[in-house]
Amino acid sequence: MLSNKNIILGVCGSIAAYKSAILVRALIKAGANVKVILTQDASNFITPLTLATLSKNPVYTQYFEAETGVWSNHVELGLWADYMIVAPASANTIGKMANGLCDNLLTAVYLSAKCPVFVAPAMDLDMWKHESTQENIARLKEFGNTLIAPAKGELASGLYGEGRLAEPEEIVAFLEAEIRKGLPLLGKKAMVTAGPTYEAIDPVRFIGNHSSGKMGFALANELANLGASVTLIAGPTAEKATTPMQRIDVVSAADMLEACLAHFAESDITVMSAAVADYTPIDVATQKIKKKDEGFSIALKKTTDILAQLGKLKQKDQVLVGFALETNQEEAYAKEKLEKKNLDFIVLNSLNDKGAGFKTATNKITIFHKNLEKTSFETKSKTEVAKDICAQIIKLLK
């Protein structure tokens, strides 16, 4: 859930600040990118060096570093964050957040942030129970912030009761659970194919294509980020998934067919973006073919049309998406493929469009739905294209 998420951690002046080191380590281990903001009082409890070392990022303590002349841009920090956590949150900082006071970098970033904010208080029992603190907590909730409630236990004062900072692993688990709640594809299973297939001629040579797998991997990552449990079936490619998922590596069209048939029935969403070979050699030489004659020919046979096979097996509650990469009569071929293969929609991209096709970081697509409704998109990064495609999938599921 936290893989590649950008997290601002605000640390306030509290003896519980020592736990922020453990929290940073846990967030990093979960795959997050972490930037830490220390209040002036917090730096009395834990050093910037400790948290910078653990987060692998500079630690921010004030608006302006006089020695270096570096300005900490609170607006940029607020916009960078996918999530903001204030832990430990002192009574003083909670009061400032609740009343819009902005006299330090942490509260300035808070007021600039567009992301969800989580507040994990830590203070003595009487401070936590005080009416002003509870009113400030209520105001923060009204503003849309989420409280990670303090735990009961022995406090620094020697008292026993509420006020202990939630343990770092509890904070991480709480954050992940909250993220899951808002994911539109939570509980859905998705299967994605990506990359080329290699059809062997002999132990050395093969028939292949220029597909890098970038589009398929972008789709698999986006589906996983939206909460789906993803099975990625990948042909030979150097691409790496950036989110947790099941990956099955295959080589040939026959390998990909076998893997797809094994997982299709349990998939709610299937996106077939791999560039599967249409033909494969009839006979594969067991030894390297030597260069002897002036001419050389290879007898080929059609591979099984995987997308067509899945279209025949498709159930009403399954979403099946195909791709069409064309060089001429693009729309006509895409519409024909859409109907013949029983797809919910097809994604057309043309090698005639600048920025589209194999090995590029960008793509330009047009989507045709079953009713032939056409939606065209501008050239975008493949990550953004994946978001557009997944948005169409979510519409269908609704």
Coordinates of C-alpha atoms in Angstrom, one line a residue, residues 6-12 34-39 58-64 71-87 93 96-98 100-119 140 145:
N6 CA 5.6 10.2 -0.7
I7 CA 5.1 10.8 3.0
I8 CA 5.9 13.9 5.1
L9 CA 6.5 13.0 8.7
G10 CA 6.2 15.9 11.1
V11 CA 7.9 15.3 14.5
C12 CA 7.0 17.6 17.5
V34 CA 9.9 9.9 3.5
K35 CA 10.8 13.5 4.2
V36 CA 10.9 14.6 7.8
I37 CA 10.1 18.0 9.3
L38 CA 11.3 18.6 12.9
T39 CA 10.0 21.4 15.0
P58 CA 17.5 16.0 4.2
V59 CA 15.6 16.8 7.4
Y60 CA 13.8 20.1 7.4
T61 CA 13.8 22.2 10.6
Q62 CA 13.1 25.8 9.5
Y63 CA 12.1 28.0 6.6
F64 CA 15.5 29.3 5.8
W71 CA 14.9 28.1 1.5
S72 CA 12.6 25.2 2.5
N73 CA 9.6 25.7 0.2
H74 CA 6.6 24.7 2.3
V75 CA 4.3 24.9 -0.7
E76 CA 6.4 22.4 -2.7
L77 CA 6.7 20.1 0.3
G78 CA 2.9 20.1 0.8
L79 CA 2.3 19.3 -2.9
W80 CA 5.0 16.6 -2.9
A81 CA 3.3 14.6 -0.2
D82 CA 0.7 11.8 -0.9
Y83 CA 0.2 11.6 2.9
M84 CA 1.3 13.6 5.9
I85 CA 1.7 12.1 9.4
V86 CA 2.3 14.2 12.5
A87 CA 3.8 11.8 15.0
T93 CA 1.2 21.7 17.6
K96 CA -1.7 25.5 16.1
M97 CA -3.1 23.1 13.4
A98 CA -6.6 23.5 14.8
G100 CA -4.5 28.0 11.6
L101 CA -1.4 29.3 13.4
C102 CA 1.6 29.2 11.1
D103 CA 4.8 30.1 13.0
N104 CA 7.0 27.2 12.0
L105 CA 7.8 25.1 8.9
L106 CA 5.7 22.1 10.0
T107 CA 2.4 24.1 10.4
A108 CA 3.1 25.9 7.2
V109 CA 3.5 22.7 5.3
Y110 CA 0.3 21.4 7.0
L111 CA -1.7 24.4 5.8
S112 CA -0.2 24.0 2.3
A113 CA -0.8 20.2 2.0
K114 CA -3.5 18.9 -0.3
C115 CA -3.1 15.3 0.8
P116 CA -4.7 13.3 3.7
V117 CA -3.2 14.2 7.1
F118 CA -2.9 11.8 10.0
V119 CA -2.3 13.1 13.5
L140 CA -9.0 18.7 13.2
N145 CA -7.8 15.0 9.3

